[in-house]
């Protein structure tokens, strides 16, 4: 079973929306985009996420940040990587405003001021590492990460970071299997009240 890794295109919006939603829900009742879009309707969230992958402002959700894994021509996995010095909170807010989200009223940004981490702008950040159900344990995530790290080295990066929820044991374990180490953990009561998870973990890898 051969795995093909390629760059995402604007035509992959529907699949990327599915992977972003899967990643941010992560077995919770609601994820960050349910909070941002003020709905937990899958149809509405997916529709807005599709638009978010193709905005003029290139946020962390923009298709250009993604690699896609394919098996026999079928999209089966995703991994985003971006440079925090270029893709900032302001970029994300601009992208959301493009699709009609009023960021001034968003509870999400205030929450992340309290519960988030200040990321090193000289690192690369990984996000939305996901694979379709039914395609687990065939090496999809490993292939995506290997390709991403190779590209990162060519760009001159030597450190990458990612953020995982406390309690997302499977995701945390997988990142650690790939060589990531825990940098710090942040318990956050407001985060727990909204999402039911105690807080966030910052992971890092040197390569």
Backbone as CSV, one residue per row, in Angstrom:
resi,resn,N_x,N_y,N_z,CA_x,CA_y,CA_z,C_x,C_y,C_z
1,UNK,0.856,-1.195,0.000,0.000,0.000,0.000,0.889,1.242,0.000
2,UNK,1.031,1.884,-1.167,1.912,3.041,-1.284,1.244,4.318,-0.804
3,UNK,2.007,5.125,-0.067,1.506,6.410,0.419,2.160,7.516,-0.395
4,UNK,1.334,8.348,-1.007,1.827,9.492,-1.763,1.603,10.765,-0.952
5,UNK,2.654,11.567,-0.779,2.544,12.830,-0.049,2.640,13.973,-1.052
6,UNK,1.678,14.876,-1.010,1.691,16.018,-1.926,1.243,17.293,-1.209
7,UNK,1.521,18.411,-1.831,1.032,19.689,-1.306,-0.463,19.799,-1.582
8,UNK,-1.164,20.391,-0.639,-2.600,20.610,-0.833,-2.828,21.726,-1.842
9,UNK,-3.995,21.708,-2.467,-4.408,22.772,-3.377,-5.751,23.323,-2.909
10,UNK,-6.195,24.387,-3.528,-7.481,24.993,-3.152,-8.632,24.012,-3.352
11,UNK,-8.452,23.066,-4.280,-9.499,22.072,-4.553,-9.668,21.064,-3.416
12,UNK,-8.721,21.040,-2.470,-8.788,20.105,-1.342,-9.569,20.669,-0.155
13,UNK,-10.254,21.793,-0.346,-10.912,22.500,0.765,-11.832,21.607,1.580
14,UNK,-12.629,20.778,0.906,-13.593,19.927,1.613,-12.893,18.918,2.512
15,UNK,-11.842,18.268,2.008,-11.100,17.297,2.805,-10.371,17.979,3.959
16,UNK,-9.757,19.121,3.689,-9.033,19.840,4.748,-9.986,20.282,5.853
17,UNK,-11.174,20.726,5.475,-12.169,21.116,6.480,-12.508,19.937,7.380
18,UNK,-12.658,18.769,6.786,-12.948,17.540,7.543,-11.818,17.226,8.524
19,UNK,-10.567,17.360,8.075,-9.421,17.058,8.925,-9.264,18.092,10.048
20,UNK,-9.497,19.361,9.735,-9.400,20.411,10.757,-10.458,20.192,11.836
21,UNK,-11.680,19.885,11.411,-12.751,19.641,12.380,-12.449,18.409,13.225
22,UNK,-11.985,17.342,12.590,-11.629,16.115,13.314,-10.532,16.386,14.338
23,UNK,-9.548,17.177,13.946,-8.420,17.485,14.824,-8.850,18.338,16.023
24,UNK,-9.686,19.330,15.779,-10.040,20.264,16.854,-11.149,19.730,17.759
25,UNK,-11.989,18.844,17.233,-12.997,18.216,18.100,-12.323,17.179,18.990
26,UNK,-11.543,16.284,18.409,-10.759,15.292,19.163,-11.549,14.630,20.285
27,UNK,-12.705,14.072,19.930,-13.569,13.340,20.873,-14.206,14.224,21.940
28,UNK,-14.178,15.540,21.741,-14.877,16.444,22.657,-16.247,16.780,22.067
29,UNK,-17.128,17.318,22.903,-18.447,17.730,22.408,-18.308,18.918,21.464
30,UNK,-17.418,19.837,21.810,-17.175,20.979,20.930,-15.671,21.202,20.796
31,UNK,-15.279,21.804,19.680,-13.886,22.171,19.461,-13.765,23.672,19.306
32,UNK,-12.573,24.149,19.017,-12.351,25.602,18.953,-13.194,26.258,17.868
33,UNK,-13.440,25.567,16.762,-14.196,26.211,15.690,-15.692,26.226,15.961
34,UNK,-16.186,25.317,16.791,-17.567,25.426,17.261,-17.706,26.708,18.078
35,UNK,-16.691,27.004,18.874,-16.678,28.210,19.701,-16.552,29.455,18.825
36,UNK,-15.632,29.431,17.877,-15.391,30.592,17.017,-16.598,30.892,16.134
37,UNK,-17.207,29.833,15.554,-18.326,30.031,14.640,-19.670,30.087,15.362
38,UNK,-19.655,29.851,16.669,-20.853,29.903,17.507,-21.942,28.938,17.030
39,UNK,-21.513,27.744,16.673,-22.434,26.678,16.289,-21.724,25.348,16.446
40,UNK,-22.478,24.290,16.731,-21.881,22.954,16.722,-22.526,22.087,15.653
41,UNK,-23.133,22.757,14.672,-23.663,22.056,13.503,-22.502,21.678,12.594
42,UNK,-22.314,20.373,12.380,-21.216,19.914,11.523,-21.266,20.584,10.158
43,UNK,-22.461,20.668,9.598,-22.623,21.228,8.253,-22.143,22.682,8.203
44,UNK,-22.539,23.485,9.184,-22.157,24.897,9.220,-20.659,25.063,9.466
45,UNK,-20.132,24.289,10.406,-18.707,24.390,10.721,-17.861,23.990,9.516
46,UNK,-18.221,22.893,8.866,-17.468,22.429,7.697,-17.542,23.432,6.548
47,UNK,-18.707,24.028,6.362,-18.872,25.026,5.289,-17.949,26.229,5.523
48,UNK,-17.888,26.689,6.768,-17.034,27.841,7.092,-15.551,27.467,7.025
49,UNK,-15.226,26.256,7.465,-13.833,25.814,7.402,-13.354,25.694,5.954
50,UNK,-14.224,25.226,5.072,-13.861,25.167,3.655,-13.480,26.552,3.149
51,UNK,-14.282,27.541,3.503,-13.990,28.920,3.086,-12.695,29.413,3.714
52,UNK,-12.453,29.011,4.967,-11.268,29.471,5.693,-9.976,28.949,5.056
53,UNK,-10.042,27.798,4.410,-8.833,27.250,3.779,-8.450,28.009,2.505
54,UNK,-9.340,28.884,2.032,-9.101,29.573,0.761,-9.183,31.096,0.854
55,UNK,-9.029,31.641,2.051,-9.090,33.095,2.197,-7.838,33.764,1.631
56,UNK,-7.950,35.062,1.366,-6.803,35.840,0.893,-5.735,35.909,1.978
57,UNK,-6.176,36.162,3.215,-5.250,36.146,4.359,-4.874,34.695,4.635
58,UNK,-3.588,34.405,4.633,-3.135,33.022,4.762,-2.927,32.657,6.230
59,UNK,-3.989,32.212,6.865,-3.928,31.791,8.270,-3.346,30.393,8.352
60,UNK,-3.269,29.862,9.566,-2.758,28.495,9.736,-3.666,27.453,9.088
61,UNK,-4.890,27.836,8.760,-5.826,26.916,8.111,-5.761,26.986,6.586
62,UNK,-4.941,27.860,6.032,-4.890,28.025,4.580,-4.324,26.776,3.909
63,UNK,-4.878,26.418,2.777,-4.464,25.180,2.094,-2.976,25.126,1.793
64,UNK,-2.350,26.276,1.599,-0.930,26.316,1.230,-0.011,25.818,2.339
65,UNK,-0.539,25.698,3.563,0.268,25.201,4.686,0.209,23.675,4.833
66,UNK,-0.627,23.031,4.047,-0.912,21.611,4.266,-0.192,20.685,3.300
67,UNK,0.186,19.528,3.848,0.525,18.368,3.042,-0.627,17.380,3.180
68,UNK,-0.886,16.644,2.109,-1.943,15.633,2.117,-1.339,14.279,1.770
69,UNK,-1.771,13.264,2.483,-1.370,11.887,2.181,-2.478,11.230,1.373
70,UNK,-2.072,10.508,0.328,-3.021,9.789,-0.515,-2.637,8.314,-0.604
71,UNK,-3.642,7.461,-0.670,-3.448,6.036,-0.964,-4.391,5.687,-2.101
72,UNK,-3.836,5.216,-3.187,-4.625,4.881,-4.384,-5.497,6.055,-4.829
73,UNK,-4.929,7.270,-4.744,-5.644,8.462,-5.204,-6.657,9.013,-4.219
74,UNK,-6.833,8.361,-3.073,-7.795,8.819,-2.055,-7.062,9.591,-0.960
75,UNK,-7.579,10.780,-0.620,-6.996,11.570,0.472,-7.266,10.872,1.800
76,UNK,-6.197,10.605,2.561,-6.360,9.836,3.801,-5.737,10.507,5.021
77,UNK,-4.978,11.593,4.840,-4.350,12.236,5.992,-3.881,13.636,5.683
78,UNK,-3.648,14.412,6.741,-3.204,15.798,6.572,-2.223,16.199,7.665
79,UNK,-1.393,17.173,7.352,-0.505,17.800,8.333,-0.210,19.216,7.859
80,UNK,-0.452,20.176,8.737,-0.145,21.573,8.427,1.133,21.982,9.134
81,UNK,1.904,22.834,8.485,3.063,23.452,9.147,3.121,24.901,8.710
82,UNK,3.453,25.773,9.657,3.485,27.200,9.334,4.522,27.921,10.189
83,UNK,4.868,29.104,9.723,5.863,29.922,10.416,5.153,30.982,11.260
84,UNK,5.262,30.928,12.589,4.528,31.865,13.434,4.940,33.327,13.258
85,UNK,6.124,33.563,12.681,6.526,34.961,12.432,5.715,35.553,11.279
86,UNK,5.171,34.674,10.412,4.378,35.124,9.269,2.879,34.959,9.510
87,UNK,2.523,33.866,10.163,1.110,33.572,10.402,0.798,33.850,11.866
88,UNK,0.294,35.035,12.087,0.094,35.557,13.439,-1.385,35.488,13.831
89,UNK,-1.639,35.884,15.045,-3.032,35.997,15.516,-3.807,36.963,14.622
90,UNK,-3.139,38.054,14.226,-3.802,39.060,13.388,-4.175,38.479,12.018
91,UNK,-3.300,37.625,11.479,-3.582,36.969,10.195,-4.817,36.084,10.321
92,UNK,-4.880,35.335,11.398,-6.013,34.448,11.649,-7.304,35.256,11.768
93,UNK,-7.234,36.369,12.498,-8.407,37.223,12.667,-8.861,37.798,11.319
94,UNK,-7.908,38.207,10.493,-8.242,38.749,9.166,-8.934,37.696,8.301
95,UNK,-8.424,36.458,8.362,-9.024,35.366,7.596,-10.457,35.095,8.061
96,UNK,-10.664,35.101,9.375,-12.004,34.879,9.918,-12.958,35.992,9.507
97,UNK,-12.471,37.223,9.529,-13.319,38.353,9.140,-13.701,38.277,7.663
98,UNK,-12.799,37.725,6.847,-13.095,37.530,5.411,-14.310,36.644,5.198
99,UNK,-14.501,35.663,6.086,-15.631,34.738,5.908,-16.826,35.128,6.790
100,UNK,-16.774,36.360,7.321,-17.938,36.893,8.027,-18.000,36.642,9.518
101,UNK,-16.872,36.295,10.138,-16.852,36.067,11.586,-16.401,37.352,12.289
102,UNK,-17.194,37.816,13.239,-16.849,39.020,14.011,-15.882,38.621,15.121
103,UNK,-14.592,38.884,14.918,-13.582,38.435,15.884,-13.588,39.264,17.169
104,UNK,-14.148,40.460,17.111,-14.200,41.305,18.314,-15.130,40.700,19.365
105,UNK,-16.088,39.926,18.903,-17.042,39.306,19.830,-16.650,37.871,20.187
106,UNK,-15.526,37.401,19.663,-15.152,36.001,19.843,-14.570,35.726,21.222
107,UNK,-15.129,34.739,21.876,-14.647,34.302,23.186,-13.296,33.599,23.073
108,UNK,-13.029,33.060,21.888,-11.834,32.247,21.670,-10.544,33.017,21.929
109,UNK,-10.439,34.224,21.400,-9.180,34.964,21.498,-8.854,35.374,22.936
110,UNK,-9.877,35.729,23.688,-9.658,36.027,25.106,-9.225,34.791,25.867
111,UNK,-9.815,33.657,25.509,-9.461,32.390,26.149,-7.998,32.044,25.902
112,UNK,-7.541,32.223,24.657,-6.163,31.867,24.327,-5.147,32.835,24.918
113,UNK,-5.568,34.051,25.196,-4.692,34.989,25.910,-4.348,34.422,27.288
114,UNK,-5.329,33.760,27.887,-5.148,33.201,29.229,-4.482,31.828,29.172
115,UNK,-4.916,30.996,28.231,-4.550,29.574,28.249,-3.484,29.175,27.234
116,UNK,-3.181,30.038,26.269,-2.257,29.665,25.205,-0.799,29.864,25.579
117,UNK,0.086,29.548,24.625,1.531,29.715,24.792,2.049,30.780,23.836
118,UNK,3.078,31.487,24.247,3.785,32.399,23.342,4.796,31.559,22.562
119,UNK,4.543,31.377,21.276,5.398,30.511,20.465,6.647,31.234,19.998
120,UNK,7.744,30.512,19.954,9.002,31.033,19.440,8.843,31.291,17.937
121,UNK,9.026,32.533,17.499,8.799,32.885,16.096,9.854,32.311,15.159
122,UNK,10.931,31.775,15.723,11.980,31.198,14.884,11.830,29.689,14.697
123,UNK,10.729,29.167,15.141,10.464,27.740,14.970,9.379,27.547,13.922
124,UNK,9.170,26.305,13.545,8.050,25.925,12.694,6.999,25.301,13.602
125,UNK,5.733,25.504,13.289,4.656,24.951,14.107,3.870,23.931,13.289
126,UNK,3.621,22.766,13.895,2.812,21.735,13.255,1.405,21.734,13.848
127,UNK,0.422,21.440,12.988,-0.967,21.408,13.437,-1.781,20.496,12.515
128,UNK,-2.958,20.128,12.980,-3.927,19.362,12.195,-3.334,18.074,11.613
129,UNK,-2.597,17.344,12.446,-2.068,16.033,12.051,-3.182,15.011,12.233
130,UNK,-3.756,14.574,11.126,-4.926,13.699,11.186,-4.892,12.655,10.078
131,UNK,-5.617,11.563,10.309,-5.793,10.538,9.283,-7.226,10.022,9.344
132,UNK,-7.714,9.560,8.216,-9.072,9.040,8.155,-9.202,7.759,8.966
133,UNK,-10.359,7.598,9.567,-10.659,6.340,10.254,-10.626,5.221,9.215
134,UNK,-10.046,4.117,9.586,-9.924,3.014,8.653,-8.558,2.958,7.989
135,UNK,-7.757,4.009,8.229,-6.410,4.054,7.654,-5.341,4.237,8.738
136,UNK,-5.683,3.850,9.958,-4.735,3.956,11.062,-3.644,2.889,10.903
137,UNK,-2.508,3.169,11.478,-1.424,2.183,11.595,-0.873,1.685,10.254
138,UNK,-0.957,2.521,9.223,-0.322,2.145,7.953,0.826,3.101,7.617
139,UNK,1.179,3.956,8.578,2.336,4.830,8.408,2.046,6.189,7.798
140,UNK,0.766,6.580,7.757,0.386,7.846,7.128,0.987,9.046,7.866
141,UNK,0.799,9.104,9.175,1.273,10.262,9.943,2.801,10.354,9.939
142,UNK,3.450,9.208,10.018,4.914,9.188,9.975,5.423,9.713,8.638
143,UNK,4.777,9.296,7.543,5.181,9.755,6.210,4.967,11.253,6.056
144,UNK,3.857,11.760,6.578,3.584,13.199,6.528,4.629,13.983,7.317
145,UNK,4.948,13.497,8.519,5.914,14.206,9.358,7.313,14.174,8.754
146,UNK,7.718,13.035,8.211,9.047,12.939,7.598,9.194,13.931,6.452
147,UNK,8.170,14.034,5.619,8.193,14.974,4.498,8.224,16.417,5.002
148,UNK,7.443,16.707,6.044,7.398,18.061,6.597,8.734,18.463,7.213
149,UNK,9.373,17.547,7.934,10.663,17.847,8.557,11.747,18.042,7.512
150,UNK,11.680,17.277,6.434,12.641,17.444,5.349,12.506,18.838,4.729
151,UNK,11.268,19.244,4.476,11.006,20.580,3.924,11.465,21.660,4.890
152,UNK,11.235,21.438,6.180,11.640,22.417,7.200,13.153,22.583,7.240
153,UNK,13.877,21.474,7.127,15.349,21.541,7.108,15.829,22.364,5.919
154,UNK,15.203,22.166,4.773,15.589,22.891,3.567,15.330,24.393,3.707
155,UNK,14.364,24.749,4.555,14.077,26.161,4.815,14.969,26.741,5.908
156,UNK,15.806,25.887,6.507,16.732,26.360,7.527,16.254,26.217,8.957
157,UNK,15.107,25.571,9.162,14.609,25.366,10.524,15.300,24.175,11.178
158,UNK,15.478,24.265,12.483,16.062,23.165,13.240,15.194,22.776,14.440
159,UNK,14.170,23.572,14.716,13.259,23.296,15.833,11.821,23.446,15.344
160,UNK,10.958,22.511,15.746,9.521,22.610,15.446,8.741,22.422,16.744
161,UNK,7.564,23.026,16.810,6.724,22.942,18.000,5.307,22.529,17.618
162,UNK,4.579,22.040,18.582,3.156,21.779,18.408,2.478,21.890,19.769
163,UNK,1.188,22.093,19.743,0.410,22.206,20.978,-0.681,21.148,20.968
164,UNK,-0.781,20.406,22.057,-1.759,19.325,22.191,-2.533,19.542,23.483
165,UNK,-3.792,19.166,23.493,-4.583,19.277,24.713,-4.144,18.249,25.750
166,UNK,-4.132,18.658,26.999,-3.940,17.700,28.087,-5.129,16.734,28.044
167,UNK,-4.849,15.465,28.031,-5.930,14.481,27.943,-6.071,13.851,26.572
168,UNK,-5.443,14.483,25.541,-5.436,13.874,24.206,-4.294,12.860,24.156
169,UNK,-4.474,11.756,24.861,-3.383,10.818,25.107,-2.837,10.196,23.830
170,UNK,-3.729,9.863,22.908,-3.292,9.212,21.673,-2.428,10.159,20.822
171,UNK,-2.881,11.405,20.706,-2.128,12.401,19.926,-0.798,12.707,20.591
172,UNK,-0.829,12.878,21.895,0.391,13.166,22.654,1.402,12.032,22.510
173,UNK,0.917,10.804,22.632,1.787,9.640,22.507,2.395,9.572,21.107
174,UNK,1.572,9.891,20.098,2.075,9.782,18.734,3.166,10.815,18.469
175,UNK,2.956,12.036,18.920,3.994,13.058,18.744,5.285,12.642,19.452
176,UNK,5.143,12.059,20.623,6.341,11.618,21.353,7.045,10.474,20.622
177,UNK,6.278,9.597,19.984,6.872,8.527,19.181,7.668,9.102,18.012
178,UNK,7.217,10.244,17.505,7.896,10.895,16.389,9.130,11.675,16.833
179,UNK,9.342,11.759,18.152,10.544,12.419,18.667,10.314,13.732,19.388
180,UNK,9.060,14.153,19.520,8.755,15.397,20.228,8.898,15.195,21.734
181,UNK,9.329,16.245,22.414,9.457,16.214,23.868,8.627,17.331,24.489
182,UNK,8.102,17.038,25.672,7.270,18.023,26.362,8.121,19.183,26.872
183,UNK,7.700,20.404,26.549,8.406,21.610,26.992,7.746,22.171,28.244
184,UNK,6.435,22.348,28.174,5.699,22.821,29.348,4.229,22.442,29.235
185,UNK,3.597,22.408,30.387,2.176,22.082,30.468,1.467,23.224,31.174
186,UNK,0.292,23.568,30.697,-0.429,24.701,31.272,-1.863,24.293,31.608
187,UNK,-2.138,24.125,32.901,-3.507,23.875,33.336,-4.269,25.189,33.276
188,UNK,-5.505,25.126,32.796,-6.273,26.359,32.612,-7.756,26.085,32.855
189,UNK,-8.271,26.621,33.940,-9.650,26.354,34.341,-10.676,26.828,33.307
190,UNK,-10.516,28.038,32.709,-11.490,28.458,31.686,-11.541,27.504,30.489
191,UNK,-10.389,26.957,30.111,-10.337,26.000,29.007,-11.111,24.735,29.376
192,UNK,-10.920,24.302,30.601,-11.608,23.097,31.084,-13.121,23.311,31.121
193,UNK,-13.541,24.505,31.521,-14.975,24.811,31.600,-15.643,24.732,30.233
194,UNK,-14.926,25.167,29.183,-15.512,25.198,27.842,-15.377,23.856,27.132
195,UNK,-14.167,23.283,27.172,-13.882,22.104,26.359,-13.811,20.790,27.136
196,UNK,-13.770,20.879,28.467,-13.699,19.656,29.265,-12.316,19.047,29.333
197,UNK,-11.303,19.760,28.872,-9.906,19.313,28.952,-9.148,20.268,29.869
198,UNK,-8.224,19.741,30.699,-7.592,20.581,31.733,-6.743,21.739,31.210
199,UNK,-6.268,21.666,29.973,-5.396,22.716,29.445,-4.597,22.221,28.262
200,UNK,-3.395,22.771,28.103,-2.589,22.502,26.903,-1.167,22.089,27.226
201,UNK,-0.556,21.345,26.308,0.834,20.917,26.430,1.604,21.441,25.219
202,UNK,2.760,22.043,25.462,3.638,22.500,24.385,4.740,21.463,24.184
203,UNK,4.886,20.992,22.935,5.891,19.990,22.586,6.863,20.583,21.581
204,UNK,8.088,20.045,21.578,9.121,20.544,20.672,9.988,19.399,20.180
205,UNK,10.536,19.572,18.943,11.468,18.594,18.406,12.631,19.337,17.752
206,UNK,13.842,18.841,17.970,15.016,19.379,17.270,15.443,18.370,16.214
207,UNK,15.807,18.870,15.035,16.108,17.944,13.941,17.235,18.504,13.066
